[in-house]
Amino acid sequence: MTHPPTPATDPDSPRAGDPGPSVANLDTIVSLSKRRGFIFPSSEIYGGINAVWDYGPLGVELKNNVKRAWWRSMVQTRDEIVGLDAGILMAPQVWVASGHVGSFSDPLVECQTDHRRFRLDELPGTEDLTQTDLQDPDVVKRLGLVCPVDGGPLSAPRRFNLMFKTYMGPVEEDAALVYLRPETAQGIYVNFRNVRESSRKRIPFGIAQVGKAFRNEISPGNFVFRMREFEQMEMQYFVRPDTASQYFDEWLPRRRQWYVDYGVTSERLRLREHAPDELAHYAKKAVDVEYRFPFGWKELEGVHNRGDWDLGNHAKASGENLEYFDPVTEERYIPWVVETSAGADRAAFTFLIDAYREEEVRGETRVSLALHPDLAPYKVAVLPLLKKRPEIVELCQRIKDDLRRDVMAVYDDTASIGKLYRRQDEIGTPYCVTVDVDTLEDQAVTVRDRDTMEQVRVHVDQVRTFVLDLLARNRV
Ligand code: GAP
């Protein structure tokens, strides 16, 4: 079901009115994703593997477009930010120095009768607990918490480290232990000096990276919202310590706006600052950009002031000098970091949910995805009105081939034109080009807009430029 957003007075205030989700039931999106080839359960023929999802033919296009849009805004269009692609496996000392071995954990409780395990802060009755409460070893007894499945008694909470471990090389011993990275950020910190020296950047400057991260989440779920294997889009902005709050205040609204620019309903976004006892071990300050998912307001992206936590600890642990020398002021210091940390999967999921539309058209339900054209898997579909006429099919193929030199274009003739339009609407294709019998006479084709359903006739020689112009005009 689609719900029009209710305007809120201050959309960033947690007290603002709830606009409601764009889709009441998450199953609507899960089934569309499976049916149309966006997202499939991983290893499904073996019964699946919990919290891993595979992107199908349309999903991989959508997610690639999301990553490309992020890279465009964070690297391509900025003088002071450069990219990096570091390894997933890193020296294990990295994770000791970063604090992840010691502190990257969630509180876990176990049912004494059926041995099911739960994240303490996700048990019914813990919604209003502070982090201080969650660290209290007596919290289960104090609140009388029981197993939500069989009502059995629960153990006291213990910390469960979320990092996946594996072994490097042919011997499985402690000395060969390595971790799958739980965040991409550390690859940036350990390359800070290499990147700065090779790119000759002066502070403030940023390093951006997109890549896989892995977390052995205790309770993953809500489709691709919380997975055990996922992708992050992170940028670390290195600044003079006394300017960190100023850059934090610049990056936060800029990151919120990025989602709006690519079509997310502004009223379904809000900002939420972490309470002091909720901050991650590395953060001096953290504000989440939250989205109103069908299962509530949840984190979409985090903006963090990490101070000199990471570079300072890596300098100490490695014995390397990671200071920055300012040639103008002749000061030497460990830069502070303002981090913007987004999930590629969570972002793609959000764009998908927020774009979902259902409306009644001539007594039938029309489903469409109002995806921003930059994000849509296919930009244009070329469709024949009559597939029995070889001249029509041939012309369609020619137009499609012409367009796909620049953009993802597809030809389809496997149904009637009405059905073909509905199929393209449902996967978010912004434009359809139709070749009909009249085309053979007047050399004009119909270009149909997904959102307005308006149709215009365009000369066949101009259709490529016409469609590419429409796409270029909408580009963020
Ligand atoms: N480097 C900082 C960091 O990793 P985080 O808040 O733990 O911060 C950042 O993660 C973003 O990564 C989240 O806002 C979310 O979009 C994404 N993310 C984190 N855990 C995830 C998971 N289990 N599944 C999918 N996305 C996840």
XYZ file of C-alpha atoms and ligand atoms in Angstrom:
503
model
C 0.000 0.000 0.000
C 1.224 3.493 -0.649
C 0.754 6.242 1.899
C 1.207 9.875 0.987
C 3.673 11.500 3.376
C 2.178 13.630 6.145
C 4.080 16.899 6.369
C 6.011 17.266 9.627
C 6.906 20.653 11.065
C 10.563 19.849 11.743
C 11.340 16.691 9.829
C 14.634 16.147 11.672
C 13.102 16.179 15.115
C 12.403 12.746 16.602
C 9.219 14.342 17.975
C 7.976 15.246 14.505
C 4.883 13.475 13.203
C 5.339 9.991 11.829
C 4.895 10.132 8.045
C 4.329 6.363 7.948
C 6.276 4.006 5.721
C 5.946 4.052 1.929
C 5.054 0.352 2.036
C 2.995 -0.985 4.940
C 4.206 -4.550 4.622
C 7.814 -5.475 3.934
C 6.636 -8.671 2.195
C 5.450 -6.519 -0.718
C 9.067 -5.539 -1.412
C 10.511 -8.979 -0.640
C 8.157 -10.612 -3.134
C 8.658 -7.944 -5.820
C 12.419 -8.352 -5.380
C 12.243 -12.112 -5.855
C 9.689 -12.053 -8.680
C 11.450 -9.420 -10.765
C 15.051 -10.383 -10.014
C 16.248 -7.682 -7.636
C 17.222 -9.761 -4.598
C 17.203 -13.517 -3.895
C 17.898 -15.480 -0.700
C 21.469 -16.773 -0.924
C 22.021 -20.517 -1.573
C 18.266 -20.967 -1.822
C 18.416 -24.423 -3.392
C 20.080 -25.610 -0.163
C 17.463 -23.957 2.019
C 19.283 -20.614 2.186
C 21.900 -19.221 4.537
C 20.767 -16.818 7.189
C 21.398 -13.103 6.596
C 23.103 -13.359 3.221
C 21.262 -12.146 0.127
C 22.164 -12.271 -3.572
C 21.461 -9.507 -6.055
C 19.762 -10.636 -9.261
C 19.994 -9.067 -12.734
C 18.032 -5.948 -11.746
C 19.376 -5.737 -8.205
C 22.979 -5.670 -9.325
C 22.176 -2.781 -11.680
C 20.378 -0.883 -8.909
C 23.157 -1.432 -6.378
C 25.886 -0.555 -8.900
C 23.984 2.639 -9.696
C 23.722 3.485 -5.987
C 27.465 2.966 -5.543
C 28.174 4.993 -8.691
C 25.934 7.834 -7.458
C 27.747 7.840 -4.118
C 31.171 7.815 -5.802
C 30.085 10.639 -8.090
C 29.036 12.784 -5.152
C 31.941 11.858 -2.843
C 34.905 11.497 -5.228
C 34.207 12.481 -8.838
C 32.784 15.915 -8.060
C 35.149 16.820 -5.210
C 38.686 18.116 -5.530
C 39.740 17.134 -2.029
C 38.522 13.519 -1.883
C 40.240 10.547 -3.497
C 39.309 6.875 -3.694
C 40.809 3.656 -2.385
C 40.141 -0.074 -2.652
C 41.869 -1.852 0.222
C 41.870 -5.583 1.010
C 39.153 -7.271 3.022
C 41.805 -9.242 4.917
C 44.204 -7.086 6.900
C 46.990 -7.633 9.411
C 45.230 -8.859 12.582
C 46.993 -6.177 14.677
C 44.828 -3.615 12.838
C 41.765 -4.875 14.690
C 43.506 -4.876 18.048
C 44.698 -1.283 17.601
C 41.307 -0.138 16.258
C 39.594 -1.480 19.379
C 37.448 -3.995 17.480
C 38.974 -7.086 19.123
C 38.272 -5.602 22.552
C 35.062 -3.700 22.028
C 33.189 -4.598 18.826
C 30.541 -6.687 20.512
C 26.839 -6.856 21.269
C 25.204 -8.120 24.490
C 24.001 -11.701 24.018
C 21.637 -13.738 26.189
C 20.863 -17.437 25.876
C 17.656 -19.282 26.722
C 18.450 -21.968 29.309
C 15.838 -24.387 27.938
C 16.022 -24.216 24.118
C 19.492 -22.561 23.887
C 18.298 -19.944 21.416
C 20.423 -16.818 21.495
C 19.199 -13.234 21.353
C 20.624 -9.758 21.285
C 19.682 -8.346 24.670
C 18.625 -4.965 23.285
C 16.197 -6.611 20.863
C 14.190 -8.517 23.470
C 10.648 -7.295 24.090
C 10.716 -5.047 27.172
C 14.166 -3.577 26.513
C 13.083 -0.812 24.122
C 13.738 2.010 26.563
C 16.952 0.695 28.096
C 20.067 2.845 28.038
C 23.498 1.434 27.170
C 24.338 1.628 30.881
C 21.351 -0.654 31.602
C 22.457 -3.006 28.835
C 25.866 -3.357 30.423
C 24.415 -4.194 33.836
C 25.143 -7.921 34.449
C 21.925 -8.175 36.517
C 19.621 -6.587 33.935
C 17.898 -9.886 33.001
C 16.983 -10.636 36.608
C 16.173 -7.023 37.445
C 13.660 -6.728 34.596
C 12.428 -10.338 34.738
C 13.276 -10.902 31.063
C 12.400 -14.314 29.623
C 12.903 -16.118 26.297
C 10.468 -14.567 23.781
C 9.965 -17.984 22.118
C 9.289 -20.432 24.979
C 9.225 -18.190 28.069
C 12.280 -20.010 29.494
C 14.829 -18.346 31.774
C 17.618 -16.349 30.152
C 21.319 -16.295 30.999
C 23.021 -13.106 32.186
C 24.243 -11.091 29.196
C 27.733 -11.613 27.859
C 29.565 -9.682 25.173
C 29.646 -11.392 21.772
C 32.321 -10.179 19.330
C 30.852 -9.628 15.875
C 33.997 -10.218 13.825
C 34.235 -13.260 11.567
C 37.496 -15.134 11.892
C 39.387 -17.259 9.422
C 42.943 -18.559 8.949
C 45.499 -17.358 6.480
C 47.727 -19.971 4.867
C 47.663 -23.747 5.202
C 47.873 -24.017 9.017
C 44.834 -23.401 11.186
C 46.514 -22.089 14.310
C 46.178 -18.923 16.380
C 49.213 -17.336 14.725
C 47.412 -17.547 11.345
C 44.162 -15.992 12.611
C 42.791 -13.156 10.474
C 39.485 -11.309 10.503
C 37.066 -10.426 7.729
C 36.842 -6.649 8.060
C 33.760 -5.451 9.960
C 34.108 -1.925 8.493
C 35.978 -0.590 5.456
C 37.270 2.438 7.403
C 40.390 0.729 8.770
C 41.722 0.111 5.244
C 41.664 3.883 4.843
C 43.502 4.654 8.096
C 46.332 2.212 7.444
C 46.760 3.754 3.973
C 46.518 7.344 5.234
C 50.211 8.115 4.722
C 50.483 6.285 1.373
C 47.485 8.123 -0.049
C 48.485 11.531 1.304
C 52.020 11.275 -0.001
C 51.103 9.862 -3.416
C 48.210 12.273 -4.027
C 49.943 15.246 -2.322
C 46.730 16.191 -0.533
C 46.661 18.867 2.110
C 44.308 18.870 5.037
C 41.324 18.944 4.908
C 41.086 16.007 2.536
C 39.147 12.769 2.356
C 39.601 9.166 1.314
C 36.552 7.238 0.108
C 36.021 3.526 -0.271
C 33.235 1.143 -1.248
C 33.490 -2.501 -0.332
C 32.320 -5.560 1.509
C 32.189 -5.775 5.291
C 31.225 -8.747 7.463
C 29.564 -8.923 10.868
C 28.408 -12.018 12.680
C 25.203 -10.258 13.752
C 23.329 -11.988 16.590
C 19.937 -11.090 15.207
C 20.092 -10.135 11.566
C 16.869 -9.591 9.683
C 14.331 -7.355 8.045
C 15.428 -8.539 4.596
C 18.659 -6.776 3.559
C 18.493 -4.262 6.417
C 20.815 -6.229 8.687
C 22.979 -8.836 6.995
C 26.123 -10.731 7.900
C 27.804 -9.875 4.590
C 27.125 -6.397 3.254
C 28.698 -3.456 1.496
C 29.697 -0.106 2.931
C 30.340 3.251 1.292
C 32.615 5.097 3.694
C 34.543 8.346 3.556
C 37.090 9.485 6.134
C 37.699 13.238 6.155
C 41.024 14.213 7.766
C 40.956 17.615 9.434
C 42.748 19.840 11.925
C 41.528 18.805 15.382
C 39.983 22.201 16.153
C 37.903 22.133 12.931
C 36.341 18.684 13.361
C 32.970 19.963 14.679
C 32.730 22.459 11.833
C 33.279 19.724 9.200
C 30.924 17.397 11.053
C 28.218 20.065 10.791
C 28.901 20.393 7.051
C 28.900 16.685 6.239
C 25.764 15.731 8.167
C 23.207 17.768 6.159
C 25.095 17.040 2.936
C 24.741 13.299 3.504
C 21.047 13.611 4.409
C 20.461 15.676 1.264
C 22.116 13.013 -0.927
C 19.193 10.658 -0.252
C 16.671 13.394 -1.021
C 18.478 14.304 -4.255
C 18.094 10.703 -5.378
C 14.392 10.651 -4.609
C 13.897 9.617 -0.968
C 10.927 11.414 0.606
C 12.414 14.051 2.887
C 9.751 13.521 5.590
C 10.849 9.894 5.925
C 14.372 10.968 6.911
C 15.412 12.346 10.278
C 18.595 12.849 12.269
C 19.233 11.195 15.624
C 22.209 11.914 17.824
C 23.675 9.046 19.855
C 23.476 9.413 23.635
C 26.917 9.508 25.315
C 26.572 5.928 26.637
C 25.497 4.689 23.190
C 28.569 5.897 21.289
C 30.750 3.320 19.521
C 34.183 2.844 21.101
C 35.828 5.137 18.515
C 33.292 7.982 18.454
C 33.320 11.359 20.181
C 30.020 12.223 18.536
C 27.680 10.321 16.222
C 24.488 11.282 14.436
C 22.471 8.781 12.421
C 20.520 9.648 9.321
C 17.442 7.531 9.974
C 14.763 6.383 7.537
C 11.168 5.447 8.309
C 11.267 1.777 7.297
C 8.099 -0.370 7.471
C 9.582 -1.718 10.758
C 10.201 1.716 12.295
C 12.780 4.510 12.259
C 16.189 2.911 11.744
C 19.735 3.946 10.921
C 20.499 4.447 7.254
C 23.894 6.102 7.603
C 26.110 7.325 10.422
C 28.211 10.485 10.567
C 30.906 10.207 13.227
C 33.540 12.392 14.794
C 36.255 9.778 15.431
C 38.789 12.271 16.791
C 42.340 10.902 16.536
C 41.240 7.508 17.853
C 42.201 5.489 14.777
C 45.325 7.234 13.474
C 46.567 7.738 17.054
C 46.141 4.053 17.951
C 47.665 2.833 14.671
C 50.639 5.157 15.159
C 51.174 3.796 18.668
C 50.681 0.140 17.747
C 52.761 0.191 14.542
C 55.451 2.594 15.753
C 54.999 4.576 12.519
C 54.649 8.323 12.433
C 51.160 9.153 11.151
C 51.322 12.849 11.940
C 50.537 15.499 9.389
C 52.891 18.409 8.869
C 51.176 21.613 7.831
C 53.600 23.443 5.527
C 51.805 26.774 6.046
C 51.512 26.898 9.833
C 54.446 24.511 10.377
C 52.330 22.571 12.894
C 52.535 18.819 13.343
C 49.518 16.884 14.542
C 47.546 13.655 14.212
C 44.537 14.660 12.129
C 41.053 14.124 13.451
C 38.536 12.248 11.349
C 34.964 13.028 10.377
C 33.523 9.828 8.957
C 30.454 9.386 6.772
C 29.486 5.725 6.825
C 26.667 4.417 4.644
C 25.527 0.923 3.718
C 25.198 0.273 -0.019
C 22.605 -2.430 0.596
C 20.654 -0.344 3.094
C 20.705 2.607 0.704
C 19.560 0.484 -2.278
C 16.823 -1.031 -0.056
C 15.690 2.444 1.000
C 15.546 3.740 -2.575
C 13.559 0.640 -3.545
C 11.032 0.921 -0.701
C 10.596 4.655 -0.998
C 10.026 4.425 -4.768
C 7.218 1.884 -4.449
C 3.839 3.134 -5.730
C 0.448 1.498 -6.097
C -2.444 3.272 -7.793
C -5.748 2.458 -9.437
C -5.707 2.962 -13.198
C -8.885 2.065 -15.090
C -9.979 -0.384 -12.408
C -6.596 -2.116 -12.185
C -3.776 -1.776 -9.694
C -0.733 -0.226 -11.311
C 2.541 -0.873 -9.484
C 5.490 1.310 -10.316
C 8.898 2.124 -8.909
C 9.479 5.868 -9.112
C 13.246 5.360 -8.933
C 15.449 8.290 -9.821
C 16.546 7.690 -13.448
C 20.224 7.592 -12.351
C 19.358 4.633 -10.111
C 16.886 2.752 -12.318
C 18.272 -0.620 -13.532
C 17.166 0.011 -17.132
C 16.939 3.570 -18.416
C 14.820 2.726 -21.443
C 12.828 -0.174 -22.855
C 12.139 -0.435 -26.572
C 8.870 -2.194 -27.320
C 7.107 -3.260 -30.528
C 3.368 -2.790 -30.841
C 3.262 -5.710 -33.274
C 5.986 -8.290 -32.992
C 4.678 -10.088 -36.078
C 5.934 -7.293 -38.329
C 9.679 -7.891 -38.966
C 10.238 -4.230 -39.962
C 8.935 -3.123 -36.540
C 11.077 -5.613 -34.634
C 14.141 -4.711 -36.686
C 13.664 -1.006 -36.023
C 13.183 -1.652 -32.285
C 16.416 -3.627 -32.164
C 18.236 -0.851 -34.000
C 16.965 1.826 -31.603
C 17.845 -0.345 -28.589
C 21.360 -1.051 -29.922
C 21.845 2.627 -30.563
C 20.782 3.554 -27.020
C 22.707 0.876 -25.213
C 26.016 2.288 -26.368
C 25.341 4.883 -23.640
C 22.819 3.428 -21.194
C 21.175 0.171 -20.124
C 18.445 -0.388 -22.721
C 16.288 -3.470 -23.173
C 13.996 -4.899 -25.847
C 10.912 -6.915 -24.899
C 8.181 -8.411 -27.064
C 6.902 -11.207 -24.848
C 3.475 -9.726 -24.076
C 0.885 -7.206 -25.222
C 1.927 -3.547 -25.081
C -0.185 -2.868 -21.960
C 1.545 -5.702 -20.088
C 4.964 -4.629 -21.369
C 4.421 -1.113 -19.995
C 3.283 -2.505 -16.630
C 6.365 -4.736 -16.406
C 8.673 -1.808 -17.065
C 6.764 0.396 -14.573
C 7.175 -2.279 -11.923
C 10.968 -2.324 -12.295
C 11.283 1.452 -12.494
C 12.274 1.959 -16.164
C 11.817 5.724 -16.629
C 11.168 5.686 -20.391
C 9.630 3.323 -22.921
C 9.987 3.760 -26.673
C 7.277 2.102 -28.744
C 7.421 1.380 -32.444
C 4.007 0.941 -34.089
C 2.560 0.552 -37.562
C 2.404 4.344 -38.050
C 6.155 4.510 -37.467
C 6.654 2.763 -40.793
C 4.773 5.649 -42.448
C 5.810 8.743 -40.485
C 9.160 7.612 -39.037
C 8.011 8.665 -35.549
C 8.042 6.577 -32.354
C 6.237 7.051 -29.048
C 8.244 7.925 -25.933
C 6.325 7.257 -22.714
C 7.191 8.666 -19.299
C 6.885 6.166 -16.401
C 5.615 8.646 -13.801
C 3.203 10.803 -15.804
C 2.377 8.115 -18.402
C 2.477 10.962 -20.915
C 3.413 10.023 -24.454
C 5.120 12.103 -27.124
C 5.949 11.310 -30.733
C 9.597 11.732 -31.675
C 11.282 11.229 -35.040
C 13.186 7.969 -35.110
C 16.437 9.744 -36.002
C 16.125 11.902 -32.891
C 14.965 9.346 -30.347
C 18.447 8.539 -29.051
C 19.317 12.181 -28.405
C 15.832 12.822 -27.017
C 16.044 10.039 -24.433
C 19.677 10.756 -23.531
C 18.788 14.441 -23.071
C 15.918 13.548 -20.731
C 18.270 11.384 -18.681
C 20.993 14.029 -18.628
C 18.548 16.740 -17.560
C 17.524 14.679 -14.522
C 21.082 13.800 -13.501
C 21.984 14.846 -9.951
N 32.825 2.718 10.103
C 31.743 3.028 10.928
C 30.692 2.019 10.867
O 30.896 0.925 10.339
P 28.213 1.526 11.548
O 27.157 2.454 12.059
O 28.502 0.293 12.342
O 29.518 2.429 11.396
C 27.699 2.071 9.078
O 27.861 1.101 10.074
C 26.609 1.706 8.096
O 26.855 0.407 7.535
C 25.215 1.601 8.713
O 24.597 2.876 8.792
C 24.506 0.702 7.719
O 24.054 1.440 6.596
C 25.613 -0.236 7.278
N 25.554 -1.487 8.054
C 26.112 -1.720 9.263
N 25.853 -2.985 9.644
C 25.116 -3.556 8.662
C 24.533 -4.848 8.465
N 24.688 -5.818 9.356
N 23.836 -5.079 7.321
C 23.699 -4.102 6.396
N 24.224 -2.874 6.529
C 24.920 -2.594 7.632
